Tab-separated table of N, CA and C and ligand atoms in Angstrom:
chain	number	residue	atom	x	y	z
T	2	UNK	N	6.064	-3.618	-31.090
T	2	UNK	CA	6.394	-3.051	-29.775
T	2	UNK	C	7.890	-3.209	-29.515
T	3	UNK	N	8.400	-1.999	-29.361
T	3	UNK	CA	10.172	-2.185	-28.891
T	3	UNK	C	10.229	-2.768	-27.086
T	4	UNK	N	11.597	-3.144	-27.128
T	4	UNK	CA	11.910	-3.970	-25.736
T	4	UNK	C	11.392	-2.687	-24.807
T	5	UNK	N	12.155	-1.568	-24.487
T	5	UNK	CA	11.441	-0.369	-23.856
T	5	UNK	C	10.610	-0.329	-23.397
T	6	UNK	N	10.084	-0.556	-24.329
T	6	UNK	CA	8.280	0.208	-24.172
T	6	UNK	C	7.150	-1.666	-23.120
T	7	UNK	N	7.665	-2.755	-23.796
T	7	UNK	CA	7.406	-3.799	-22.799
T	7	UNK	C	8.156	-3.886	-21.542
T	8	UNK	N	9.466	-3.555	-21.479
T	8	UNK	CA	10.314	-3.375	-19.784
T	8	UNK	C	9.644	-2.093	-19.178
T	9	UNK	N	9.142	-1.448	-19.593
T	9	UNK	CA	8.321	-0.165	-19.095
T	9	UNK	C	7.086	-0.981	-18.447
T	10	UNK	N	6.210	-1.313	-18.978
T	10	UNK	CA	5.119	-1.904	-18.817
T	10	UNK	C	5.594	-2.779	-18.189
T	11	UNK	N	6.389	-4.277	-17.917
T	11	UNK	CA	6.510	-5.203	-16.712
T	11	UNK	C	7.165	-4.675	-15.742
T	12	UNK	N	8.026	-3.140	-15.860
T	12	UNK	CA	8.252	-2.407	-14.585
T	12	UNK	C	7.359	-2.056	-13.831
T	13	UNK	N	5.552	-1.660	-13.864
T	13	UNK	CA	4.959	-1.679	-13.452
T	13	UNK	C	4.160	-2.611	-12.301
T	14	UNK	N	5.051	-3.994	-12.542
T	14	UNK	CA	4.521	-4.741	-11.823
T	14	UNK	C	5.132	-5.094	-10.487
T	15	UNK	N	4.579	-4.273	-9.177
T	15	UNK	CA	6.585	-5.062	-8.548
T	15	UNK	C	5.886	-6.019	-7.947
T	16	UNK	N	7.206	-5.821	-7.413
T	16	UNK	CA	7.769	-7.517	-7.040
T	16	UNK	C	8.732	-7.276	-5.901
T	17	UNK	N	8.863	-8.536	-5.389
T	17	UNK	CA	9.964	-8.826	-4.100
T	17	UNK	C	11.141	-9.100	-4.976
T	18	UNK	N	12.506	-9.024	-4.342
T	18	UNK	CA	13.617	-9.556	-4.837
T	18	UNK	C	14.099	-11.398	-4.102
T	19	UNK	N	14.403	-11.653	-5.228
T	19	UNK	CA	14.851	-13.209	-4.601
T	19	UNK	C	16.595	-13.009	-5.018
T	20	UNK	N	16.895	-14.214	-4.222
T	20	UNK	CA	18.543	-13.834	-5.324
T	20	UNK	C	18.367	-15.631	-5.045
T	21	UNK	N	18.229	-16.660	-6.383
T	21	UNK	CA	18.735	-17.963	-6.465
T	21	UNK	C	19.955	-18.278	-6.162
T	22	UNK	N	20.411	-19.529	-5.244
T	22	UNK	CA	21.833	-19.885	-5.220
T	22	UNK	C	21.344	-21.914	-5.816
T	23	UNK	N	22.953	-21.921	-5.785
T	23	UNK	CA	22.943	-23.084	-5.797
T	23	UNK	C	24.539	-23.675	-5.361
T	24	UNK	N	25.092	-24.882	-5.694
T	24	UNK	CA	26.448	-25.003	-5.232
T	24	UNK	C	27.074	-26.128	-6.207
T	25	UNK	N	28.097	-25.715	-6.920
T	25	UNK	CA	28.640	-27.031	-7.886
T	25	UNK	C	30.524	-27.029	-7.551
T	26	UNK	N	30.370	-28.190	-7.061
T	26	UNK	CA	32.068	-28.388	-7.143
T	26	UNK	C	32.821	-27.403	-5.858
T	27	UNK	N	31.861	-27.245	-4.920
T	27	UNK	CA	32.471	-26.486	-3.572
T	27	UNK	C	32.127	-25.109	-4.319
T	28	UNK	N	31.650	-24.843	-5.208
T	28	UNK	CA	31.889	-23.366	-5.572
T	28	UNK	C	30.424	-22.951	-5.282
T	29	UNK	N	29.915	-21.638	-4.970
T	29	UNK	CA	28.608	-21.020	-4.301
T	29	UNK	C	28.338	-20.092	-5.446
T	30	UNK	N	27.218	-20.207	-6.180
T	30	UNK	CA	26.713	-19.713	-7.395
T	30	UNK	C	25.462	-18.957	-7.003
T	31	UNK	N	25.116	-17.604	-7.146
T	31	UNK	CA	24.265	-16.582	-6.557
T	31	UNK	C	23.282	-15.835	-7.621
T	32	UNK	N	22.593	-15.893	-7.708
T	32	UNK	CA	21.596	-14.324	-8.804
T	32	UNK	C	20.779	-14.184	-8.730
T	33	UNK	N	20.277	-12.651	-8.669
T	33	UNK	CA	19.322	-11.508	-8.490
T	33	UNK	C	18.376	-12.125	-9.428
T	34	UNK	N	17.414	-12.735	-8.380
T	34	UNK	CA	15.890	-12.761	-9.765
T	34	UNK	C	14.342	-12.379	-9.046
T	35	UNK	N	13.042	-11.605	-10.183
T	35	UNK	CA	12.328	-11.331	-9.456
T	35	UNK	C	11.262	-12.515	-10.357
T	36	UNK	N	11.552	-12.672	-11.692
T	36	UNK	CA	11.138	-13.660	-12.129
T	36	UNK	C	10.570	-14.666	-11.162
T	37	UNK	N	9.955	-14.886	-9.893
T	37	UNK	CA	9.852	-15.914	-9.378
T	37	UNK	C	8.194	-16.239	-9.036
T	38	UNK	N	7.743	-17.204	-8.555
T	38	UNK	CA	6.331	-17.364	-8.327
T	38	UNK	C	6.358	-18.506	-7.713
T	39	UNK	N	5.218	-18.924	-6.800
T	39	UNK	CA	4.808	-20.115	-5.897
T	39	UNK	C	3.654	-20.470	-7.099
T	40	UNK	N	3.770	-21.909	-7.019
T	40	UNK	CA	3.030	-22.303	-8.543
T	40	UNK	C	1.948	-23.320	-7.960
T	41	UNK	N	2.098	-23.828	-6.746
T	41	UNK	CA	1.648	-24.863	-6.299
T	41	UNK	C	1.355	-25.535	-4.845
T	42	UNK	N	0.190	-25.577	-4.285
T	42	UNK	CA	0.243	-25.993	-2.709
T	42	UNK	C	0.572	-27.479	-2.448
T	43	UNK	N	-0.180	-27.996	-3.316
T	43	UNK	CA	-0.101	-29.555	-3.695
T	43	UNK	C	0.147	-30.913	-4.540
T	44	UNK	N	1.404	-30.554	-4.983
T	44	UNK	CA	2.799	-30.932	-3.832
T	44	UNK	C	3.562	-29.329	-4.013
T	45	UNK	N	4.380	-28.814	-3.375
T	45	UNK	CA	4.462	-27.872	-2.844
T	45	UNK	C	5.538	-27.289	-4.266
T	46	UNK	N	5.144	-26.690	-5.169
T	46	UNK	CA	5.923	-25.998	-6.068
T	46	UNK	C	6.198	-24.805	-6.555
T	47	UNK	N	7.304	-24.155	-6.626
T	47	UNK	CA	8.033	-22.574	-6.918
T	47	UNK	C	8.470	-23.137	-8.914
T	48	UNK	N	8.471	-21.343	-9.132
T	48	UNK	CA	9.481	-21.328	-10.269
T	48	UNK	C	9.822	-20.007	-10.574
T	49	UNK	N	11.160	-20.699	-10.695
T	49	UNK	CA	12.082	-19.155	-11.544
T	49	UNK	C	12.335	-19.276	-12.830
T	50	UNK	N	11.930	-18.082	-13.602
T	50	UNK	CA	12.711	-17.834	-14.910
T	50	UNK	C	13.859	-17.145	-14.904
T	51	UNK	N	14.888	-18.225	-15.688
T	51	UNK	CA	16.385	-17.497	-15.965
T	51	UNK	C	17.331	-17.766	-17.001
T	52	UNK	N	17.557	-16.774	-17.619
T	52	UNK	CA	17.808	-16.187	-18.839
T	52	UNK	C	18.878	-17.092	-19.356
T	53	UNK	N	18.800	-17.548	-20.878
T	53	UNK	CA	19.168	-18.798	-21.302
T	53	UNK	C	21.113	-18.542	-21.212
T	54	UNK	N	21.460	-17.185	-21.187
T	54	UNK	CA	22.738	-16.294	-21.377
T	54	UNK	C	23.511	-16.934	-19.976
T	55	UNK	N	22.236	-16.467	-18.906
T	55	UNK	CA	22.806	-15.860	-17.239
T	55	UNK	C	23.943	-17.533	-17.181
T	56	UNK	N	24.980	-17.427	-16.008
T	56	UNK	CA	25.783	-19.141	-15.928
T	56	UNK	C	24.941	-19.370	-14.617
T	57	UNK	N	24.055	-19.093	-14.068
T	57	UNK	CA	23.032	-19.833	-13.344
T	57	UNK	C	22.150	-20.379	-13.655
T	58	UNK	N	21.911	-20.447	-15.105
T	58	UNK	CA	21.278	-21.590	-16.014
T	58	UNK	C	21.884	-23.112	-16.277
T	59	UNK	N	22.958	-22.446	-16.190
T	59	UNK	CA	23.879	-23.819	-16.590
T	59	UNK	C	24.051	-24.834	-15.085
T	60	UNK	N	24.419	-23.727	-14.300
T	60	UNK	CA	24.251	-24.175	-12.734
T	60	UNK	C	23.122	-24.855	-12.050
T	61	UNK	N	22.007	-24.158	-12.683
T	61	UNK	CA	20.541	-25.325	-12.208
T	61	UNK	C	20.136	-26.246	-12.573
T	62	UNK	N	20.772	-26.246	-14.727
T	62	UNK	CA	20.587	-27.190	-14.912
T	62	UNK	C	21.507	-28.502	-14.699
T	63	UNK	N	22.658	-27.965	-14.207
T	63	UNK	CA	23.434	-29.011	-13.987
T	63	UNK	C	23.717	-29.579	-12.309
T	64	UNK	N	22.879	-29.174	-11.360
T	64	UNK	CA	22.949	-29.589	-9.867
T	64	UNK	C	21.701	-29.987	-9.949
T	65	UNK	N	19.883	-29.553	-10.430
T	65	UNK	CA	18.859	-29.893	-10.301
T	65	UNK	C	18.568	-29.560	-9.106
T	66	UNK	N	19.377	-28.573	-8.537
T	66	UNK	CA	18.553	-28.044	-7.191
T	66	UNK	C	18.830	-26.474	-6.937
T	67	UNK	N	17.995	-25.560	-6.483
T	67	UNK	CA	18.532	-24.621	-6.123
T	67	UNK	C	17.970	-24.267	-4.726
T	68	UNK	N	18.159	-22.940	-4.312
T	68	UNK	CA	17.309	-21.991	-3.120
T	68	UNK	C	17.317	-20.876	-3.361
T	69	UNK	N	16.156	-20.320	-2.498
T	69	UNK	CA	15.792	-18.843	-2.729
T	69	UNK	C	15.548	-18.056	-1.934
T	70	UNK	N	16.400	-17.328	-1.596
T	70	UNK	CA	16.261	-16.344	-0.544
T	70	UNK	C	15.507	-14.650	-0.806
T	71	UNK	N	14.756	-14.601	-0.072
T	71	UNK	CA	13.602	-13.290	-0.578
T	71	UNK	C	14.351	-12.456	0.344
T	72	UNK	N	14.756	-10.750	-0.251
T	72	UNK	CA	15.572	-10.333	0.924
T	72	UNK	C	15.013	-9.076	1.281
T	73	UNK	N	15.314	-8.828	2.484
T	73	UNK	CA	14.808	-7.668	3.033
T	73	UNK	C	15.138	-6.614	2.742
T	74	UNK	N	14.756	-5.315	3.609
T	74	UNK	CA	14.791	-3.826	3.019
T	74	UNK	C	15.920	-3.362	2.792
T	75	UNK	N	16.622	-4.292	4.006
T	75	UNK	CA	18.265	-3.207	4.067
T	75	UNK	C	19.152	-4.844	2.546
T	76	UNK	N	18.706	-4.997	2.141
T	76	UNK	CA	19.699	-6.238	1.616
T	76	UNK	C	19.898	-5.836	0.125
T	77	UNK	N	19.423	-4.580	-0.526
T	77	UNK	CA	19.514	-3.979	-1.595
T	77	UNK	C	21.161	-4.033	-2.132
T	78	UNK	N	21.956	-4.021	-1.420
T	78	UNK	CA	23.661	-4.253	-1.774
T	78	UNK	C	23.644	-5.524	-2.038
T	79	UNK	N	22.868	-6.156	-1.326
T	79	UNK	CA	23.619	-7.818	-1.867
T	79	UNK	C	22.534	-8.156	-3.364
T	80	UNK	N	21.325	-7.583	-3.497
T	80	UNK	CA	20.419	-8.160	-4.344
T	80	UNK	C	21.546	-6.860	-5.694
T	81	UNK	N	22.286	-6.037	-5.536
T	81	UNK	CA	22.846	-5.455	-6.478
T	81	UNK	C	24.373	-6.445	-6.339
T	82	UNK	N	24.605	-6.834	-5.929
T	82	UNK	CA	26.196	-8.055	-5.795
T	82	UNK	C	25.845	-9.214	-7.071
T	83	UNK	N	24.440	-9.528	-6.781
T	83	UNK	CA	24.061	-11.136	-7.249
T	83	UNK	C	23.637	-10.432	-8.544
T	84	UNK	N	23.212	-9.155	-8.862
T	84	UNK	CA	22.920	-8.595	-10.370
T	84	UNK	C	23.933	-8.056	-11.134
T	85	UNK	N	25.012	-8.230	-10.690
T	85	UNK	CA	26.522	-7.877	-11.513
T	85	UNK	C	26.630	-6.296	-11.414
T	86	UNK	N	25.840	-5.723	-10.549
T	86	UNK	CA	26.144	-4.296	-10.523
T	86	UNK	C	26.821	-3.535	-9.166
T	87	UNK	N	27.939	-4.374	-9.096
T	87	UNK	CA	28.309	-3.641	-8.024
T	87	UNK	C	29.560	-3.751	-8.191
T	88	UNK	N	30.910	-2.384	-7.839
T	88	UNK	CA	32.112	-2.669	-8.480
T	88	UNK	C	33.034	-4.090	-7.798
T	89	UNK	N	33.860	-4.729	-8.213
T	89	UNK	CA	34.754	-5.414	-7.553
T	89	UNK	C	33.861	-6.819	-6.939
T	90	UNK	N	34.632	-8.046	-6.664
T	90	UNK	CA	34.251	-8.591	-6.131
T	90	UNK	C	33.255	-8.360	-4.339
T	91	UNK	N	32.573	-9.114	-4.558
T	91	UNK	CA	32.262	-8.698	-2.943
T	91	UNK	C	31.994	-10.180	-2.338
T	92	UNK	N	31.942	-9.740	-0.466
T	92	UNK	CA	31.933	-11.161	0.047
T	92	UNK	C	30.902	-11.482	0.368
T	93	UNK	N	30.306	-12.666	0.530
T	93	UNK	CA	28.698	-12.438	1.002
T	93	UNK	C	28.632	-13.222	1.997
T	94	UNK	N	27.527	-13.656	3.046
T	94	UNK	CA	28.214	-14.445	3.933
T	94	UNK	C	26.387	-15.270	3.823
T	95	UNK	N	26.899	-16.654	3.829
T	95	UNK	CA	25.747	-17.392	3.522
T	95	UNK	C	25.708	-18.642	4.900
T	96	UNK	N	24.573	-19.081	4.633
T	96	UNK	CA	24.413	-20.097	5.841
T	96	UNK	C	23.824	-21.470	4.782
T	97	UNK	N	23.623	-22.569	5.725
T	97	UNK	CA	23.823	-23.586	4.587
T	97	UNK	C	22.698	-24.325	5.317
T	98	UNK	N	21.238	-24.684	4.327
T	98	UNK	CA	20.172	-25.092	4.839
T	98	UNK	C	19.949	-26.203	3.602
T	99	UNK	N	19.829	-27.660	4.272
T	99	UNK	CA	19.724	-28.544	3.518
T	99	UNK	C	20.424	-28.884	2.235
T	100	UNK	N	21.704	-28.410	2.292
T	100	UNK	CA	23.027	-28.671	1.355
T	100	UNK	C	23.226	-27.834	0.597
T	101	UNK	N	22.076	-26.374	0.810
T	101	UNK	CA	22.550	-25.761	-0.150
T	101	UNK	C	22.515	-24.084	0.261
T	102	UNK	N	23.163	-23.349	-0.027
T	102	UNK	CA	22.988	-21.914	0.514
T	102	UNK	C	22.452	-21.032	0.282
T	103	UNK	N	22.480	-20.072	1.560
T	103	UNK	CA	21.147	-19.130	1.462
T	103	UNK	C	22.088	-17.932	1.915
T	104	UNK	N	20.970	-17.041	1.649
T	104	UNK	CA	21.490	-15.819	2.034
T	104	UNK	C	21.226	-15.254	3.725
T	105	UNK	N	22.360	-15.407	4.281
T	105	UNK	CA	21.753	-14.763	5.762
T	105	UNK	C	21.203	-13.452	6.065
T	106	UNK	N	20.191	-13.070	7.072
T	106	UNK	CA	19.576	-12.670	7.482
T	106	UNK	C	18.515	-12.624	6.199
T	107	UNK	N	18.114	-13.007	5.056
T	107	UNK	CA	16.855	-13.142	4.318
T	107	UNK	C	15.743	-13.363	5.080
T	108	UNK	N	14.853	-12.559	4.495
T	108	UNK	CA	13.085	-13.029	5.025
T	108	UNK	C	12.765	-14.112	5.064
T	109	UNK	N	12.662	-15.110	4.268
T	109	UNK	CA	12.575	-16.270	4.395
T	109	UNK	C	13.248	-17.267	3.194
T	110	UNK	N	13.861	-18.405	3.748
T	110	UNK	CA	14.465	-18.908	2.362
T	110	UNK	C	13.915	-20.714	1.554
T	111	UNK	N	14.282	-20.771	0.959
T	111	UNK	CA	13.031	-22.742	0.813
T	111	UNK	C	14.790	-22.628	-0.232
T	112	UNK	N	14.327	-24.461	0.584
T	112	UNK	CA	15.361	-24.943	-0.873
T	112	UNK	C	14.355	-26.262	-1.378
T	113	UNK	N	15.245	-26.379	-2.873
T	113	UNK	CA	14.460	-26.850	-3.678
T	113	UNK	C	14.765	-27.953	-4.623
T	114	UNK	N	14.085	-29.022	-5.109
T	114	UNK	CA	14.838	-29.776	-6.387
T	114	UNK	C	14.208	-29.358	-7.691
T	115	UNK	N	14.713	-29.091	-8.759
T	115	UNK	CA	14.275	-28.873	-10.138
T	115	UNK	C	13.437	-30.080	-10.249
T	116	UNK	N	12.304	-30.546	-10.899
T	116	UNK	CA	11.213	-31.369	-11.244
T	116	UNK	C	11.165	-31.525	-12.924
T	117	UNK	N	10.932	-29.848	-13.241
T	117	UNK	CA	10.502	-29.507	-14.783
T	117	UNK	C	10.927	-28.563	-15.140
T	118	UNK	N	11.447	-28.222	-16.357
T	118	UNK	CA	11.952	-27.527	-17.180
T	118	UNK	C	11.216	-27.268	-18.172
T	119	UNK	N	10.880	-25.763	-18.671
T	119	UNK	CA	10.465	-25.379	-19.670
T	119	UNK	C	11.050	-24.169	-20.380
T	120	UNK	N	11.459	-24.357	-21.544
T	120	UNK	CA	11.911	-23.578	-22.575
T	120	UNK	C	10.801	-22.523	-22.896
T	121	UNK	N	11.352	-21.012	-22.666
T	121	UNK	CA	10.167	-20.155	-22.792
T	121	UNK	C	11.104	-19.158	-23.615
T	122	UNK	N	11.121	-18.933	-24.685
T	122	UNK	CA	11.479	-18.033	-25.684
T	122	UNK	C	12.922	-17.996	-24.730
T	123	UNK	N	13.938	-16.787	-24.805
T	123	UNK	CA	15.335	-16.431	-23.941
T	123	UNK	C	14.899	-16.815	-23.023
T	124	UNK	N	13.866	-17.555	-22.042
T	124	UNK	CA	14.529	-17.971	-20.846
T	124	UNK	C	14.053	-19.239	-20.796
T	125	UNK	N	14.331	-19.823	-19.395
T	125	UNK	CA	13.910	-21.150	-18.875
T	125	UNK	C	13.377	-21.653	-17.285
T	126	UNK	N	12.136	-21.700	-17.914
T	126	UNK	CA	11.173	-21.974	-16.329
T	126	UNK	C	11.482	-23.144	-15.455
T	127	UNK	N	12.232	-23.050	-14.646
T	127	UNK	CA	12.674	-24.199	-13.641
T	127	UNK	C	11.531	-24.249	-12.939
T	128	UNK	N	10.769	-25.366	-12.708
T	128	UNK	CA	9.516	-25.783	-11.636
T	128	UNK	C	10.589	-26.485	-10.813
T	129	UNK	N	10.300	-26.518	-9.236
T	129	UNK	CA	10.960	-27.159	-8.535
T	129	UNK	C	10.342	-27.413	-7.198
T	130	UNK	N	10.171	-28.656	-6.790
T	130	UNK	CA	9.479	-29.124	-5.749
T	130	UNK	C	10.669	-28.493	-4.072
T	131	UNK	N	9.438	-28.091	-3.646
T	131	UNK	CA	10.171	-27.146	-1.782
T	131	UNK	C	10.397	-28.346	-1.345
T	132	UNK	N	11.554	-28.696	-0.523
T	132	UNK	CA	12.142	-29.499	0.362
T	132	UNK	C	11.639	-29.086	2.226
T	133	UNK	N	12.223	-27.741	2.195
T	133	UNK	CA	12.298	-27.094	3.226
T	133	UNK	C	11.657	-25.966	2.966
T	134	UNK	N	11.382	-25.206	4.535
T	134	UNK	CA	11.297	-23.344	4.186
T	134	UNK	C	11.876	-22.675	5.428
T	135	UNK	N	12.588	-21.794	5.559
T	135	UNK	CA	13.380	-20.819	6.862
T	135	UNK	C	12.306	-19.792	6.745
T	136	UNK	N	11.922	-19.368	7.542
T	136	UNK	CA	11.445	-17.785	8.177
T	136	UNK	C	12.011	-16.932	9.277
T	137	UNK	N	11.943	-15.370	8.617
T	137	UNK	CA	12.592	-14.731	9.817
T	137	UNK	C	11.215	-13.637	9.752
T	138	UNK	N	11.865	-12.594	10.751
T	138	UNK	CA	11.024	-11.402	10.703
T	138	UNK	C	11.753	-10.742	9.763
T	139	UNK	N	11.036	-9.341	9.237
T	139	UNK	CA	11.451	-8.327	8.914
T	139	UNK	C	10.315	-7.712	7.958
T	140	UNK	N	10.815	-6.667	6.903
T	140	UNK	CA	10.146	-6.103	5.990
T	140	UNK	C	10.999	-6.537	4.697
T	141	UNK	N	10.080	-6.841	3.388
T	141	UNK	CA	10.455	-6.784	2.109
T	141	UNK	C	11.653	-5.859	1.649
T	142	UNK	N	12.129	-6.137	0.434
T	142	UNK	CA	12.597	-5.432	-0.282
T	142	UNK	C	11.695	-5.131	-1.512
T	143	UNK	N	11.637	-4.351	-2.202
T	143	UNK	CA	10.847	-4.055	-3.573
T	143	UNK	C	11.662	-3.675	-4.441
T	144	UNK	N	11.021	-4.347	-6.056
T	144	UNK	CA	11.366	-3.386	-6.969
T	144	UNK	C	10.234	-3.314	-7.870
T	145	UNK	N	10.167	-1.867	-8.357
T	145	UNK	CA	9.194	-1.470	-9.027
T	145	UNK	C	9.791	-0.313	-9.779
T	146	UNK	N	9.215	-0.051	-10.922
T	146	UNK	CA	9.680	0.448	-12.194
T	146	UNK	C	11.063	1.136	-12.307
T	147	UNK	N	12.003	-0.281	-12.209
T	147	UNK	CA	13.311	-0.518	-12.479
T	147	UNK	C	14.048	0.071	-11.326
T	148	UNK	N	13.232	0.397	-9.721
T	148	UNK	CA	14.096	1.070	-8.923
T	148	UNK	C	13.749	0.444	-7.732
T	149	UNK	N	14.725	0.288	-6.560
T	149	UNK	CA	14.198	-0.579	-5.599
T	149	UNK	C	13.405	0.515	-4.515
T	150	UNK	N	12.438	-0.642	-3.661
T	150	UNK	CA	11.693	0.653	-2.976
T	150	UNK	C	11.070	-0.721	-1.691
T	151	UNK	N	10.748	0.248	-0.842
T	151	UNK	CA	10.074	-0.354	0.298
T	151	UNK	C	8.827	-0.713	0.522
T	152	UNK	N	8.410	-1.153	1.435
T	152	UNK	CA	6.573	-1.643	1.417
T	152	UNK	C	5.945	-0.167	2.499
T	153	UNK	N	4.930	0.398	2.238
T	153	UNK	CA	4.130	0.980	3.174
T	153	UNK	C	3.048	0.502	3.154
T	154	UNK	N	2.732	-0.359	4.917
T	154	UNK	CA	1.395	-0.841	4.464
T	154	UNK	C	0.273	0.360	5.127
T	155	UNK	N	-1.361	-0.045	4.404
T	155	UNK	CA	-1.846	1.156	5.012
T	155	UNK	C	-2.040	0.981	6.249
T	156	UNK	N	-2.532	1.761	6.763
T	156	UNK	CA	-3.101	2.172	8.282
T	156	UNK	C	-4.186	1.350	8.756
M	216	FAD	P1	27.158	-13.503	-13.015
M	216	FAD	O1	26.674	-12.313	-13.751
M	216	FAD	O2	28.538	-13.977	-13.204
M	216	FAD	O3	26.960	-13.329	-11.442
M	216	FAD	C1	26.127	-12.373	-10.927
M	216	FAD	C2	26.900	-11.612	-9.885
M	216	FAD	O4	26.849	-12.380	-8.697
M	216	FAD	C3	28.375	-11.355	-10.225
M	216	FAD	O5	28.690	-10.010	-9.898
M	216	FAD	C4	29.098	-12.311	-9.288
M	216	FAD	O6	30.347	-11.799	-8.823
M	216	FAD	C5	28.130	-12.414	-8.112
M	216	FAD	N1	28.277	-13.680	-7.406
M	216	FAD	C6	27.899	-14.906	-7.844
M	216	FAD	N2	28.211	-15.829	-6.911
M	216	FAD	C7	28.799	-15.163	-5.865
M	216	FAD	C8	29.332	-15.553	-4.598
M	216	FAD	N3	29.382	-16.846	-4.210
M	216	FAD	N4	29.792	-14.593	-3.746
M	216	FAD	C9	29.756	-13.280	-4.120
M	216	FAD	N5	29.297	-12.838	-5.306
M	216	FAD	C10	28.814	-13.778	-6.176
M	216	FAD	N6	17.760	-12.545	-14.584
M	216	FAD	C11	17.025	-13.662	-14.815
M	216	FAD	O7	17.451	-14.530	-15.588
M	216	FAD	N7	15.815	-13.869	-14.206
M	216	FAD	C12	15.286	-12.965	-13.347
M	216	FAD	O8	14.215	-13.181	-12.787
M	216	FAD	C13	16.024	-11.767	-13.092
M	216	FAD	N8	15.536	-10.839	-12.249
M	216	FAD	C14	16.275	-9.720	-11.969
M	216	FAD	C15	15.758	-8.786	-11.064
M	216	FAD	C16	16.484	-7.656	-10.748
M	216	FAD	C17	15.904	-6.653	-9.762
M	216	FAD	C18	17.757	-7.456	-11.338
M	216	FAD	C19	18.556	-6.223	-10.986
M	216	FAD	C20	18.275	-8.368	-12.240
M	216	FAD	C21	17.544	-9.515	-12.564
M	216	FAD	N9	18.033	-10.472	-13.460
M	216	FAD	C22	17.302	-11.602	-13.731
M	216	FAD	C23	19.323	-10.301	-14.101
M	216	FAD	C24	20.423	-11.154	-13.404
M	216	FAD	O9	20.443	-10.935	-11.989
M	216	FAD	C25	21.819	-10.761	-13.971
M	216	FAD	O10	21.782	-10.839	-15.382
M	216	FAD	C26	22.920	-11.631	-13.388
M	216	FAD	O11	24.171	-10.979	-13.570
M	216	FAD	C27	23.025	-12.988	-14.052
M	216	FAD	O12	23.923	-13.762	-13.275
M	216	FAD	P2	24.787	-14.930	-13.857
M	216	FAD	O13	24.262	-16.222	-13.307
M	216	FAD	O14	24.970	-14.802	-15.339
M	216	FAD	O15	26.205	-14.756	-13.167
């Protein structure tokens, strides 16, 4: 099976957008991931997979904490900022929940400590125990077969 033809097939699956941050040395470290999942009620655990390449690997593994902000409909510019696809630097404007930053106006954001690490072929499954969680209102963002899109719920 070529890469294609499997990114075809896990395009099928959507998903919300998260964008992980974290913070090393005063500096604010950001990226687009959908890789994510709630793994656990008891004791309360998330995980992201991220790509052994991305420098937010190096960043999680070297602070042991991150956060995750799930972003809403209109936040498609910033979830394209944190995926390297957007020209030029851009500014983002973050708020700072339990030492570490989030993305403002996000749906809801949790911060987190790394626990466990697992080596999964090119990437690496950070398990990480929730500290906190922020909630706001709004609607999702989506992406589904490689294009972002909105929620319609039914009637
Ligand atoms: P870089 O590529 O250097 O940074 C990413 C971008 O964020 C750069 O443009 C940088 O300028 C910007 N940025 C970082 N910090 C700041 C800041 N403080 N202020 C402003 N801009 C900042 N990869 C995974 O490993 N796992 C996933 O689950 C995953 N899901 C994805 C889902 C989608 C929908 C998309 C589009 C991409 C996904 N990726 C995922 C790919 C990943 O987002 C990119 O490969 C990303 O560029 C990797 O980031 P990096 O840590 O290597 O840092």
């Amino acid at each position: 099976m070529d890469d294609r033809r499997f990114r075809n097939a896990m395009g099928m699956f959507a998903t919300g957008i998260s964008v992980i941050t974290t913070t090393l040395d005063d500096d604010v470290h950001g990226m687009t991931a959908n890789a994510f999942m709630s793994v656990s009620l008891n004791p309360k655990l998330v995980l992201v997979s991220i790509g052994e390449h991305a420098k937010m690997h190096h960043y999680v593994q070297t602070t042991g904490k991150y956060a995750v902000s799930f972003l809403a409909e209109d936040q498609r510019e910033i979830s394209m900022t944190f995926a390297g696809q957007m020209d030029g630097q851009r500014s983002v404007a973050f708020d700072w929940f339990n030492g570490l930053p989030v993305i403002r106006d996000a749906l809801a954001a949790i911060s987190c400590d790394v626990v466990d690490a697992h080596k999964a072929g090119d990437h690496t499954l950070f398990i990480a125990e929730v500290s906190d969680v922020r909630l706001a209102a709004g609607q999702p963002l989506l992406f589904y077969q490689g294009k972002y899109s909105r929620a319609h719920a039914f009637a």
